[in-house]
Coordinates of C-alpha atoms in Angstrom, one line a residue:
Chain P
M1 CA 145.5 110.0 18.9
G2 CA 146.6 106.5 20.1
G3 CA 147.0 104.7 23.4
I4 CA 150.0 102.4 24.2
C5 CA 149.1 101.4 27.8
D6 CA 146.7 102.6 30.4
K7 CA 149.3 104.9 31.9
L8 CA 150.3 106.8 28.8
I9 CA 148.1 108.3 26.1
F10 CA 149.8 110.0 23.1
D11 CA 148.2 112.9 21.3
F12 CA 149.8 114.2 18.1
S13 CA 147.0 116.7 17.2
T14 CA 149.4 119.7 17.6
P15 CA 152.1 119.8 14.8
K16 CA 155.6 119.0 16.0
T17 CA 154.4 118.5 19.5
L18 CA 153.7 115.3 21.4
L19 CA 151.2 115.6 24.2
I20 CA 151.5 112.8 26.7
K21 CA 148.5 112.3 28.9
L22 CA 149.4 110.6 32.2
S23 CA 146.9 108.4 33.9
G24 CA 146.6 105.3 36.2
D25 CA 148.8 104.2 39.1
W26 CA 152.4 105.3 39.0
H27 CA 153.3 104.3 42.5
I28 CA 156.6 102.5 43.0
S29 CA 154.7 99.5 44.4
A30 CA 153.0 99.2 40.9
G31 CA 156.4 98.9 39.2
L32 CA 158.3 101.4 37.1
L33 CA 157.5 102.1 33.5
E34 CA 160.4 102.2 31.0
T35 CA 160.9 105.0 28.5
S36 CA 160.9 102.4 25.8
E37 CA 157.1 102.9 25.8
V38 CA 157.7 106.4 24.5
T39 CA 160.8 105.9 22.2
P40 CA 158.9 104.2 19.3
Q41 CA 156.6 107.2 19.1
L42 CA 159.5 109.6 18.8
I43 CA 161.1 107.5 16.1
A44 CA 157.8 107.2 14.2
H45 CA 157.4 111.0 14.4
P46 CA 160.9 112.5 13.8
D47 CA 159.4 116.0 13.4
I48 CA 158.6 116.2 17.2
I49 CA 160.5 119.0 18.8
Q50 CA 158.5 119.4 22.1
I51 CA 156.8 117.1 24.6
N52 CA 154.0 118.5 26.7
F53 CA 152.2 116.7 29.5
A54 CA 148.6 116.6 30.7
V55 CA 147.3 114.6 33.6
T56 CA 143.9 112.8 34.1
Q57 CA 142.0 112.7 37.4
E58 CA 142.8 109.0 37.8
L59 CA 146.6 109.7 38.0
K60 CA 148.1 108.4 41.2
W61 CA 151.8 109.0 41.6
D62 CA 155.0 109.0 43.7
S63 CA 158.7 108.8 43.0
G64 CA 157.9 106.1 40.4
L65 CA 156.6 108.9 38.1
I66 CA 159.5 111.2 38.8
A67 CA 162.0 108.4 38.0
F68 CA 160.3 107.9 34.6
L69 CA 160.1 111.6 33.8
L70 CA 163.8 112.0 34.7
K71 CA 164.8 109.3 32.3
L72 CA 162.6 110.7 29.6
I73 CA 164.0 114.2 30.0
K74 CA 167.5 112.8 29.8
E75 CA 166.7 110.8 26.6
C76 CA 164.9 113.8 25.0
G77 CA 167.9 116.0 25.8
Q78 CA 170.1 113.7 23.7
K79 CA 167.5 113.9 20.8
K80 CA 167.3 117.7 21.3
I81 CA 163.6 117.5 22.1
Q82 CA 162.3 120.0 24.6
V83 CA 160.3 118.7 27.5
A84 CA 157.7 121.2 29.0
C85 CA 156.7 120.2 32.6
E86 CA 154.0 122.8 33.1
G87 CA 151.2 120.2 32.6
L88 CA 152.4 118.0 35.5
P89 CA 151.1 118.3 39.0
Q90 CA 152.7 121.1 41.0
E91 CA 154.4 118.8 43.5
A92 CA 155.9 116.7 40.7
Q93 CA 157.2 119.8 39.1
K94 CA 158.9 120.8 42.4
L95 CA 160.5 117.4 42.9
L96 CA 161.7 117.3 39.3
A97 CA 163.2 120.7 39.7
L98 CA 165.0 119.6 42.9
A99 CA 166.3 116.4 41.2
L100 CA 167.4 118.3 38.1
K101 CA 169.0 121.1 40.1
E102 CA 171.4 118.5 41.6
H103 CA 172.0 116.8 38.2
E104 CA 173.4 120.0 36.8
K105 CA 175.8 120.8 39.6
T106 CA 177.1 117.3 40.5
V107 CA 180.6 116.5 39.6
L108 CA 181.0 112.7 39.8
P109 CA 184.1 111.7 41.7
Q110 CA 186.6 109.9 39.5
K111 CA 188.0 106.7 40.7
A112 CA 191.3 105.6 39.2
P113 CA 191.2 101.9 38.3
K114 CA 193.7 99.9 40.3
S115 CA 195.9 97.3 38.6
F116 CA 196.3 93.7 39.9
F117 CA 200.0 94.3 40.8
E118 CA 199.2 97.7 42.4
E119 CA 196.7 95.8 44.7
I120 CA 199.2 93.2 45.6
G121 CA 201.9 95.8 46.3
K122 CA 199.5 97.8 48.5
K123 CA 198.5 94.6 50.4
T124 CA 202.1 93.7 50.9
L125 CA 203.0 97.1 52.2
K126 CA 199.9 96.9 54.5
M127 CA 201.2 93.6 55.9
G128 CA 204.5 95.3 56.7
D129 CA 202.8 98.2 58.3
S130 CA 200.7 95.8 60.4
L131 CA 203.8 94.0 61.6
A132 CA 205.5 97.3 62.5
Q133 CA 202.3 98.3 64.4
A134 CA 202.3 95.0 66.3
L135 CA 206.0 95.5 67.2
N136 CA 205.4 99.1 68.3
F137 CA 202.5 98.0 70.4
L138 CA 204.8 95.4 72.1
G139 CA 207.3 98.1 72.7
D140 CA 204.7 100.4 74.2
I141 CA 203.6 97.5 76.5
A142 CA 207.2 96.9 77.6
V143 CA 207.7 100.6 78.3
S144 CA 204.5 100.8 80.3
L145 CA 205.3 97.7 82.3
T146 CA 208.6 99.2 83.2
R147 CA 206.9 102.5 84.3
L148 CA 204.5 100.4 86.3
M149 CA 207.2 98.5 88.1
T150 CA 209.1 101.7 88.9
G151 CA 205.9 103.2 90.3
K152 CA 205.7 105.9 87.7
S153 CA 202.4 105.0 86.1
Y154 CA 198.8 105.3 87.2
F155 CA 197.2 101.9 87.9
R156 CA 193.5 101.4 88.6
W157 CA 193.2 98.5 91.0
D158 CA 189.4 98.5 90.9
D159 CA 189.4 97.9 87.1
F160 CA 192.1 95.3 87.6
M161 CA 190.1 93.3 90.1
L162 CA 187.0 93.4 87.8
L163 CA 189.2 92.1 84.9
I164 CA 190.5 89.3 87.1
K165 CA 187.0 88.3 87.9
R166 CA 186.1 88.4 84.2
C167 CA 189.2 86.4 83.1
G168 CA 189.0 84.0 86.0
V169 CA 185.8 83.3 87.8
D170 CA 183.5 84.1 84.8
T171 CA 185.4 81.7 82.6
L172 CA 185.6 78.9 85.1
L173 CA 182.4 77.1 84.2
L174 CA 183.2 76.9 80.5
V175 CA 186.7 75.7 81.2
S176 CA 185.4 73.0 83.6
L177 CA 182.9 71.7 81.1
I178 CA 185.3 71.6 78.1
S179 CA 188.2 70.1 80.0
L180 CA 186.0 67.5 81.6
L181 CA 184.7 66.5 78.2
V182 CA 188.2 66.5 76.6
G183 CA 189.4 64.2 79.4
M184 CA 186.5 61.9 78.9
I185 CA 186.9 61.8 75.1
L186 CA 190.7 61.2 75.3
A187 CA 190.1 58.3 77.8
F188 CA 187.4 56.8 75.7
V189 CA 189.3 57.0 72.4
G190 CA 192.6 55.9 73.9
S191 CA 191.0 52.9 75.7
I192 CA 189.8 51.5 72.4
Q193 CA 193.4 51.0 71.2
L194 CA 194.9 50.2 74.6
K195 CA 192.3 47.5 75.2
M196 CA 193.7 45.5 72.3
F197 CA 196.9 45.0 74.3
G198 CA 195.1 44.6 77.6
A199 CA 196.8 47.9 78.7
Q200 CA 193.7 50.0 79.6
I201 CA 195.4 51.2 82.8
F202 CA 197.8 53.3 80.6
V203 CA 194.9 55.5 79.9
A204 CA 195.8 57.2 83.1
D205 CA 199.4 57.9 82.0
M206 CA 198.3 59.0 78.5
V207 CA 195.6 61.4 79.6
G208 CA 197.6 62.7 82.6
I209 CA 200.6 63.6 80.5
A210 CA 198.7 64.9 77.5
M211 CA 196.4 67.2 79.6
V212 CA 199.1 68.5 82.0
R213 CA 201.8 69.0 79.4
V214 CA 199.9 70.7 76.6
L215 CA 196.2 70.0 76.0
S216 CA 194.8 71.8 79.1
A217 CA 196.7 74.9 78.2
V218 CA 195.7 74.7 74.5
M219 CA 192.0 74.1 75.3
T220 CA 192.0 76.9 77.9
G221 CA 193.8 79.2 75.5
I222 CA 191.2 78.6 72.8
I223 CA 188.3 79.2 75.2
V224 CA 189.9 82.3 76.7
S225 CA 190.7 83.6 73.2
G226 CA 187.1 83.3 72.1
R227 CA 185.7 84.7 75.3
I228 CA 188.2 87.2 76.7
G229 CA 190.3 88.1 73.7
A230 CA 187.2 88.9 71.6
S231 CA 185.7 90.9 74.5
F232 CA 188.9 92.9 74.9
A233 CA 188.9 93.7 71.1
A234 CA 185.2 94.6 71.1
E235 CA 185.5 96.8 74.2
L236 CA 188.5 98.7 73.1
G237 CA 187.1 98.9 69.5
M238 CA 183.9 100.6 70.8
M239 CA 186.0 102.9 72.9
Q240 CA 188.0 103.8 69.8
A241 CA 184.8 104.3 67.8
N242 CA 183.3 106.5 70.5
E243 CA 186.5 108.6 70.8
E244 CA 187.0 107.5 74.4
I245 CA 190.6 106.6 73.6
D246 CA 191.2 110.0 72.1
A247 CA 189.8 111.5 75.3
L248 CA 192.3 109.6 77.3
R249 CA 195.2 110.8 75.1
T250 CA 194.1 114.5 75.3
L251 CA 194.0 114.1 79.1
G252 CA 197.6 113.1 78.9
V253 CA 196.9 109.5 79.9
D254 CA 198.6 106.7 77.9
P255 CA 195.9 104.4 76.7
V256 CA 198.3 101.4 76.8
E257 CA 199.0 102.1 80.5
F258 CA 195.4 102.7 81.3
L259 CA 193.6 100.1 79.3
V260 CA 196.1 97.5 78.0
I261 CA 198.4 96.8 80.9
P262 CA 195.6 95.8 83.4
R263 CA 194.1 93.5 80.8
V264 CA 197.5 91.8 80.0
L265 CA 198.3 91.4 83.7
A266 CA 194.9 90.1 84.6
L267 CA 195.1 87.4 81.9
V268 CA 198.7 86.5 82.7
L269 CA 197.7 86.0 86.3
M270 CA 194.6 84.0 85.6
M271 CA 195.6 81.8 82.7
P272 CA 198.0 79.5 84.7
I273 CA 195.4 79.1 87.4
L274 CA 192.7 78.2 84.9
T275 CA 195.2 75.8 83.2
I276 CA 195.9 73.9 86.5
Y277 CA 192.2 73.8 87.1
A278 CA 191.7 72.4 83.6
D279 CA 194.4 69.8 84.2
L280 CA 192.4 68.5 87.2
M281 CA 189.1 68.6 85.4
G282 CA 190.6 66.7 82.4
I283 CA 192.0 64.0 84.7
L284 CA 188.7 63.8 86.6
G285 CA 186.9 63.3 83.2
S286 CA 189.3 60.5 82.3
F287 CA 189.0 59.0 85.8
L288 CA 185.2 58.9 85.6
I289 CA 185.3 57.0 82.2
S290 CA 188.1 54.6 83.5
I291 CA 186.1 53.7 86.6
G292 CA 182.7 53.7 85.1
M293 CA 183.3 52.1 81.7
L294 CA 186.7 50.5 81.7
H295 CA 186.2 49.1 85.3
L296 CA 189.7 50.1 86.4
S297 CA 190.4 50.4 90.1
P298 CA 190.3 54.1 91.4
V299 CA 193.5 53.7 93.5
E300 CA 195.4 52.0 90.7
Y301 CA 194.3 54.8 88.3
L302 CA 195.4 57.6 90.7
N303 CA 198.8 55.8 91.4
H304 CA 199.5 55.6 87.6
T305 CA 198.6 59.2 87.1
Q306 CA 200.9 60.2 90.0
Q307 CA 203.8 58.2 88.6
A308 CA 203.3 59.4 85.0
V309 CA 202.9 63.1 85.5
K310 CA 206.3 64.6 86.4
I311 CA 206.7 68.1 87.8
N312 CA 208.5 69.0 84.5
S313 CA 205.2 68.4 82.6
V314 CA 203.4 70.8 85.0
W315 CA 206.0 73.5 84.4
I316 CA 205.8 73.0 80.6
G317 CA 202.0 73.3 80.8
L318 CA 202.4 76.5 82.9
I319 CA 204.9 78.0 80.4
H320 CA 202.4 77.2 77.6
S321 CA 199.6 79.0 79.5
L322 CA 201.7 82.1 80.2
V323 CA 202.8 82.4 76.6
F324 CA 199.2 82.0 75.5
A325 CA 197.9 84.6 78.0
V326 CA 200.4 87.2 76.6
I327 CA 199.4 86.3 72.9
I328 CA 195.6 86.4 73.6
A329 CA 195.8 89.7 75.6
I330 CA 198.0 91.4 73.1
A331 CA 196.0 90.2 70.1
G332 CA 192.7 91.4 71.7
C333 CA 194.0 94.8 72.8
L334 CA 196.0 95.4 69.6
R335 CA 193.0 94.7 67.3
G336 CA 190.8 96.8 69.5
M337 CA 193.2 99.7 69.4
Q338 CA 193.5 99.4 65.6
C339 CA 189.8 99.2 65.1
E340 CA 188.1 101.4 62.5
R341 CA 185.6 103.9 63.9
N342 CA 182.4 102.1 62.9
A343 CA 180.3 99.1 63.7
A344 CA 181.8 97.0 61.0
G345 CA 185.2 97.9 62.3
V346 CA 184.3 96.6 65.7
G347 CA 183.2 93.3 64.2
Q348 CA 186.3 92.9 62.2
A349 CA 188.5 93.7 65.2
T350 CA 186.8 91.0 67.2
T351 CA 187.1 88.4 64.5
S352 CA 190.7 89.3 63.9
A353 CA 191.5 89.1 67.6
V354 CA 190.2 85.6 67.9
V355 CA 191.9 84.4 64.6
T356 CA 195.2 86.0 65.6
G357 CA 194.9 84.6 69.2
I358 CA 194.2 81.0 68.0
T359 CA 196.8 81.1 65.2
G360 CA 199.3 82.4 67.8
I361 CA 198.4 79.6 70.2
V362 CA 199.0 76.9 67.6
I363 CA 202.3 78.4 66.4
A364 CA 203.5 78.9 70.0
T365 CA 202.6 75.3 70.9
A366 CA 204.7 74.1 68.0
I367 CA 207.7 76.2 68.9
I368 CA 207.6 75.2 72.6
T369 CA 207.1 71.5 71.8
F370 CA 210.1 71.7 69.4
I371 CA 212.3 73.4 72.1
C372 CA 211.3 70.8 74.7
Q373 CA 212.1 68.1 72.2
V374 CA 215.6 69.6 71.6
L375 CA 216.2 70.1 75.3
G376 CA 215.0 66.6 76.0
V377 CA 212.6 67.8 78.7
Chain S
M1 CA 146.1 122.4 52.3
D2 CA 144.1 119.5 53.6
H3 CA 143.6 119.8 57.3
Q4 CA 143.0 116.2 58.1
A5 CA 144.7 114.9 61.3
V6 CA 147.2 112.2 60.3
I7 CA 148.6 111.7 63.8
E8 CA 146.7 112.1 67.0
V9 CA 148.3 111.7 70.4
Q10 CA 145.7 111.2 73.2
D11 CA 146.4 111.3 77.0
L12 CA 149.8 109.8 76.6
D13 CA 152.0 108.9 79.6
L14 CA 155.6 107.8 79.0
G15 CA 158.0 106.3 81.4
Y16 CA 160.8 103.8 82.1
D17 CA 159.7 101.2 84.6
D18 CA 158.5 103.2 87.6
Y19 CA 160.0 106.5 86.4
L20 CA 157.6 108.8 84.7
V21 CA 159.0 110.9 81.9
M22 CA 155.9 112.7 80.5
K23 CA 152.2 112.7 81.3
N24 CA 149.0 113.9 79.7
I25 CA 150.4 114.6 76.2
N26 CA 147.6 115.6 73.8
F27 CA 148.1 117.0 70.3
S28 CA 147.2 116.3 66.7
I29 CA 149.2 116.8 63.5
N30 CA 147.6 117.7 60.2
K31 CA 148.6 116.4 56.7
G32 CA 151.4 118.5 55.3
D33 CA 152.4 120.0 58.7
I34 CA 156.0 120.5 59.7
F35 CA 155.4 119.8 63.4
I36 CA 158.0 120.6 66.0
V37 CA 158.4 118.9 69.3
M38 CA 160.5 121.2 71.4
G39 CA 161.9 121.5 74.9
V40 CA 165.1 121.6 76.8
S41 CA 167.6 118.7 76.7
G42 CA 166.4 115.7 78.7
C43 CA 162.8 116.7 78.8
G44 CA 161.6 113.6 77.0
K45 CA 161.3 114.7 73.4
S46 CA 163.1 111.7 72.0
T47 CA 161.1 109.4 74.3
L48 CA 157.9 110.9 72.9
L49 CA 159.3 110.4 69.3
K50 CA 160.1 106.7 70.2
S51 CA 156.5 106.1 71.2
M52 CA 155.3 107.6 68.0
I53 CA 157.5 105.4 65.7
G54 CA 156.8 102.2 67.5
L55 CA 160.0 101.8 69.6
K56 CA 158.6 102.5 73.0
E57 CA 155.2 101.5 74.3
P58 CA 153.6 104.3 76.3
S59 CA 152.5 103.6 79.9
R60 CA 149.0 105.0 79.1
G61 CA 147.2 106.7 76.2
K62 CA 147.0 106.3 72.4
V63 CA 148.9 107.2 69.3
L64 CA 146.6 107.3 66.3
F65 CA 147.7 107.2 62.7
N66 CA 144.8 108.1 60.3
A67 CA 142.4 107.3 63.2
K68 CA 143.9 103.9 63.8
S69 CA 145.6 103.2 67.2
F70 CA 149.1 102.0 66.8
W71 CA 149.7 100.4 70.2
D72 CA 146.3 98.6 70.1
A73 CA 147.0 97.1 66.7
D74 CA 148.4 93.6 66.2
E75 CA 151.9 93.1 65.0
K76 CA 150.9 93.0 61.3
G77 CA 148.8 96.2 61.7
Q78 CA 151.7 97.9 63.4
L79 CA 154.1 96.9 60.6
D80 CA 151.6 98.2 58.0
M81 CA 151.5 101.5 59.7
M82 CA 155.3 101.6 60.0
R83 CA 155.5 101.2 56.3
H84 CA 154.1 104.7 56.0
F85 CA 156.9 106.2 58.2
G86 CA 160.3 107.3 57.4
V87 CA 162.7 108.1 60.3
L88 CA 165.9 110.1 60.3
Y89 CA 167.8 109.3 63.5
Q90 CA 169.9 111.7 65.4
S91 CA 173.2 110.0 64.5
G92 CA 172.0 109.3 60.9
A93 CA 172.1 105.6 61.8
L94 CA 173.4 104.6 58.4
W95 CA 174.5 100.9 58.2
S96 CA 178.2 101.3 58.2
S97 CA 178.9 98.0 56.3
L98 CA 176.7 99.1 53.4
T99 CA 177.5 101.8 50.8
V100 CA 175.4 104.9 50.5
G101 CA 173.5 103.4 47.6
Q102 CA 172.9 100.1 49.4
N103 CA 171.6 102.0 52.5
V104 CA 169.0 103.7 50.4
A105 CA 168.2 100.6 48.3
L106 CA 167.6 98.3 51.3
P107 CA 164.0 99.5 52.0
L108 CA 163.2 99.2 48.3
Q109 CA 164.6 95.7 48.1
L110 CA 162.6 94.7 51.2
Y111 CA 159.2 96.2 50.3
T112 CA 158.9 96.5 46.5
K113 CA 159.2 94.1 43.7
L114 CA 161.3 96.4 41.5
S115 CA 164.2 94.9 39.5
K116 CA 167.9 95.7 40.5
E117 CA 168.1 98.3 37.7
Q118 CA 164.9 100.0 38.7
I119 CA 166.0 100.1 42.4
Q120 CA 169.2 101.8 41.2
E121 CA 167.1 104.4 39.3
I122 CA 165.0 105.2 42.4
V123 CA 168.2 105.3 44.6
A124 CA 169.8 107.8 42.1
L125 CA 166.6 109.8 42.2
K126 CA 166.4 109.9 46.0
L127 CA 170.1 110.8 46.3
S128 CA 169.7 113.6 43.7
L129 CA 166.7 114.9 45.8
V130 CA 169.0 115.3 48.8
G131 CA 171.8 116.8 46.7
L132 CA 174.1 113.7 46.6
S133 CA 173.7 112.1 43.2
G134 CA 176.8 110.1 42.2
H135 CA 177.7 109.2 45.8
E136 CA 176.2 105.7 45.7
D137 CA 179.6 103.9 46.1
F138 CA 180.8 105.8 49.1
F139 CA 180.8 104.2 52.5
P140 CA 179.2 106.2 55.4
S141 CA 182.7 106.4 57.0
G142 CA 184.0 108.2 53.9
I143 CA 181.5 111.1 53.9
S144 CA 180.9 114.1 56.2
G145 CA 178.3 114.3 59.0
G146 CA 176.1 116.6 57.0
M147 CA 176.2 114.2 54.0
C148 CA 175.4 111.3 56.3
K149 CA 172.3 113.2 57.5
R150 CA 171.2 113.7 53.9
V151 CA 171.8 110.1 53.0
S152 CA 169.8 109.1 56.0
L153 CA 167.0 111.5 54.7
A154 CA 167.2 109.8 51.3
R155 CA 166.8 106.4 53.0
A156 CA 163.9 107.8 55.0
I157 CA 162.1 108.9 51.9
A158 CA 163.0 105.8 49.8
L159 CA 159.5 104.4 50.0
D160 CA 157.7 107.8 49.6
P161 CA 156.4 107.7 53.2
D162 CA 153.4 109.8 54.3
I163 CA 155.1 110.8 57.6
I164 CA 158.7 111.5 58.1
F165 CA 160.1 111.7 61.7
F166 CA 163.3 113.6 62.5
D167 CA 165.2 113.3 65.7
E168 CA 167.4 116.3 66.2
P169 CA 168.2 116.8 62.4
S170 CA 170.6 119.7 63.0
A171 CA 172.6 118.0 65.8
G172 CA 176.3 118.2 65.0
L173 CA 175.8 120.3 61.8
D174 CA 177.3 123.7 61.1
P175 CA 174.9 126.6 60.5
I176 CA 175.2 126.3 56.7
N177 CA 174.5 122.6 56.5
S178 CA 171.8 123.0 59.1
R179 CA 170.1 125.7 56.9
M180 CA 170.6 123.5 53.8
L181 CA 168.8 120.7 55.6
D182 CA 165.9 123.0 56.7
D183 CA 165.5 124.2 53.0
L184 CA 165.5 120.6 51.9
I185 CA 162.8 119.7 54.4
L186 CA 160.6 122.5 53.0
E187 CA 161.3 121.5 49.4
L188 CA 160.5 117.9 50.1
R189 CA 157.4 118.8 52.0
D190 CA 156.2 120.7 49.0
G191 CA 157.3 118.0 46.6
L192 CA 156.3 114.8 48.4
G193 CA 153.3 116.3 50.2
A194 CA 154.4 114.4 53.3
T195 CA 154.0 115.3 57.0
F196 CA 157.1 116.1 59.0
V197 CA 157.5 115.6 62.7
I198 CA 160.7 117.1 64.0
V199 CA 162.2 116.8 67.5
T200 CA 164.6 119.7 68.0
H201 CA 165.8 122.5 70.2
E202 CA 167.5 124.4 67.4
L203 CA 165.7 127.8 67.4
P204 CA 166.7 128.9 63.9
S205 CA 165.2 125.7 62.5
I206 CA 162.1 125.9 64.7
F207 CA 161.3 129.3 63.4
A208 CA 162.4 128.7 59.8
I209 CA 160.3 125.6 59.1
G210 CA 157.8 124.8 61.8
N211 CA 154.2 125.6 61.3
N212 CA 152.9 123.8 64.4
S213 CA 154.6 122.7 67.6
I214 CA 154.3 121.6 71.2
F215 CA 156.6 122.6 74.1
L216 CA 157.5 119.9 76.6
D217 CA 158.4 121.0 80.1
E218 CA 160.9 119.0 82.2
K219 CA 159.7 120.1 85.6
S220 CA 155.9 119.7 85.2
K221 CA 156.6 116.6 83.0
T222 CA 153.9 117.6 80.4
M223 CA 153.3 119.8 77.5
I224 CA 152.7 123.4 78.5
A225 CA 152.2 125.1 75.1
S226 CA 151.2 124.4 71.5
G227 CA 150.8 126.2 68.3
N228 CA 152.9 127.9 65.6
P229 CA 156.3 128.7 67.1
K230 CA 156.4 132.2 65.7
E231 CA 153.0 132.9 67.3
L232 CA 154.1 131.4 70.5
L233 CA 157.1 133.7 70.6
V234 CA 154.7 136.7 70.4
N235 CA 151.7 135.5 72.3
C236 CA 152.8 132.9 74.8
K237 CA 153.0 134.3 78.4
D238 CA 154.5 131.3 80.0
P239 CA 158.0 132.3 81.2
R240 CA 159.4 128.8 80.5
V241 CA 158.4 128.9 76.9
V242 CA 159.5 132.5 76.4
Q243 CA 162.8 131.8 78.0
F244 CA 163.3 128.8 75.7
L245 CA 162.3 130.7 72.5
T246 CA 164.5 133.7 73.4
R247 CA 167.5 131.6 74.3
G248 CA 167.1 132.3 78.0
K249 CA 167.1 136.1 77.8
T250 CA 165.5 137.8 80.7
D251 CA 162.7 140.4 80.3
D252 CA 165.1 143.3 80.9
E253 CA 167.5 142.0 78.2
Q254 CA 164.6 141.8 75.7
K255 CA 163.3 145.2 76.6
S256 CA 166.8 146.8 76.2
K257 CA 167.0 145.3 72.6

């Protein structure tokens, strides 16, 4: 007889049989015992053909013991040693039987390994699919808009008014703050350079043109993309996950008509208004810095602004904002409709909507600026 | 079997703000019981369960675990008591961003000092106990509803809890999977020696596995019967309980049978 640790006592008194006495704390919290505690005994006594168990009164156990026994049974199976579980506590025998029952019938699903090129090919095809889906979605929106204009589709004005409130009024405070600060920063940074030439008054021209022509629209676009685009994606994504969109389809209602069109229209209506508001806030921010810190005359500042900002610049700013509204609304709704039916999918859809929205805004800005340059506007 | 009360509910009132859901709930659950909380939909079964698992504070009364009051304990005391629970939620509530194996492993990573390999061993054991060994790498979205329930059960028993709570375990399952889950509950009760508290209105499950129960009534907003469900079916005279346990059959229908 010999003891290895306080949990296992080995008894070789019966020929060809190893009796393992289990004792001590076998709870998971006490750590798991490795079968390597038993292996040396089996190597030292190669004549062993059966293992029996006995338990002492001090034995405390939970799944930790079962995990150890399962490993031991597996190892003994390879060495053709029989393991008799009769000496174990009744409950442990039942759990072991349950675990072993499953081991016998389980067929492990085989996963074919994917090659590097196969992965790249699949990703490329997926990108193509994704582009096709986006184009299909645009087509669906165009068809639904035509149906709406010809009075053939169902339009919920209550939802539309709520969306207008969300896109407009609820976003106003954030747009005010950001635009005011951007105006202030531009004036402050610009004045440092212009001061060197004694031309501080041109801060008015610079900020006025920059804000009205492009910056207000871009800043508003980024705010709206993070706030509204993400909320569209999350909302439609949850509806997709909860099968609400399927319920609309089975009712014969086109989800694009019912959910997407009101969102696109609300944003297209609100974005230009928010942009004009952001223009004014940006100019106000610059005005405050110019009066307060650069000591320019208020009348002179306003005159310069009025002369510098042409109506063309306002139109270009509005075109920017309209294009951004379409991009943000479509990105948000498309990602929401493509959402996988789980919580992680909703998160991915939201992130993707914001990333697509902001990337789209930057690309669109570059294209519009280039066109304006070519046209000499 | 040891008839020591592991859970005692005393004079419990439950509500949301000013709205009273249940009042004067009193019962005790013994070690090793499969205790059923039954009643019609919307009667407050899940609210009662929430107050027992620490998610909803009762308006009045006590929930005692091994004679210690849960809602009177400090945060640390409550967490200690919660370590002895396992909960299987109605939807399964698996974390969708984690694989099946990671779902079961998380409680072990949080509350034990086992190595990564040892945790994998325990995860494999728990999954084999619920009949899903080898499914570690699947995501919850890639397995069936019945499998999700079983993974959720494997997660609930990951830390070998003393008490396992089930909220509508058979909801959304076909009769075969539902029966399989009932058998599994019985086998795990015998193997783990744990106490099971099950909120359900599935009659086949109630009669197949329950050895003690309470019946909650929606109109009187309290419990109106308690005892072994099979005995309640024979002995209980309250028409509301009889109607529930016989799927709403009238006396005449029962007599004609």
